Phi, psi and omega in degrees: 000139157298124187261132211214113191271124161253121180271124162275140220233162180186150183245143201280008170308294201298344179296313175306318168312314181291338183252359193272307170354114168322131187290334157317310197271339158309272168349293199288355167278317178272010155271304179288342153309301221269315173303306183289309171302325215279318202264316162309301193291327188277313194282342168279004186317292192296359162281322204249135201242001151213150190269312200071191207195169180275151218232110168312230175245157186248168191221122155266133161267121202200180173282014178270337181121198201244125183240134190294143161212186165255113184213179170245059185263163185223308202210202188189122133242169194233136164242167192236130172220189159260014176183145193302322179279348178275310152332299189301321202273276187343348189221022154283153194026036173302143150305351171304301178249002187285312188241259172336185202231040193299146164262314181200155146270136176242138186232099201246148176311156193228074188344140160296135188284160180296141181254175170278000000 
């Protein structure tokens, strides 16, 4: 099997759209969010080889040092599949962007480091 990294990707419009959201009907989104994942993981288990976790705030690193940026990864899980399209497959209609206010997941291969 093959290891396959996903960034779950998100924009701060749509967070704003999402807070903005009558608080009621918010909640019930994020309980039926919290639920529809709960249930994406479970039925994907034998796939998934770190559930990963939500992404802070970030620091770049270069020869210029080190700096506050911005980017729009919001979160990570790692899978194990047989093919990049199948890895891939695994993460239609996720609740990230289906219910939540996620924009897309990317989903990239998790290499061999090169040997000498």
């Amino acid at each position: 099997m093959k290891k396959f990294l996903a960034i779950y990707l998100g924009t701060a419009a749509n967070l704003e759209r999402w807070k903005a959201m009558d608080e009621a009907k918010r909640k019930a989104s994020e309980k039926a969010g919290m639920d529809a994942w709960s249930k994406w993981a479970t039925d994907n288990a034998k796939s998934i080889s770190d559930q990963g976790a939500p992404l802070g705030k970030t620091k770049r690193i270069s020869t210029q040092g080190v700096s506050d940026t911005k980017n729009a990864m919001t979160a990570y899980t790692i899978v194990e599949a047989e093919s990049h399209e199948a890895a891939a497959r695994l993460f239609e209609n996720h609740p990230h962007f289906t219910i939540f206010p996620g924009e897309a997941i990317e989903v990239m291969e998790c290499l061999p480091m090169p040997t000498k």
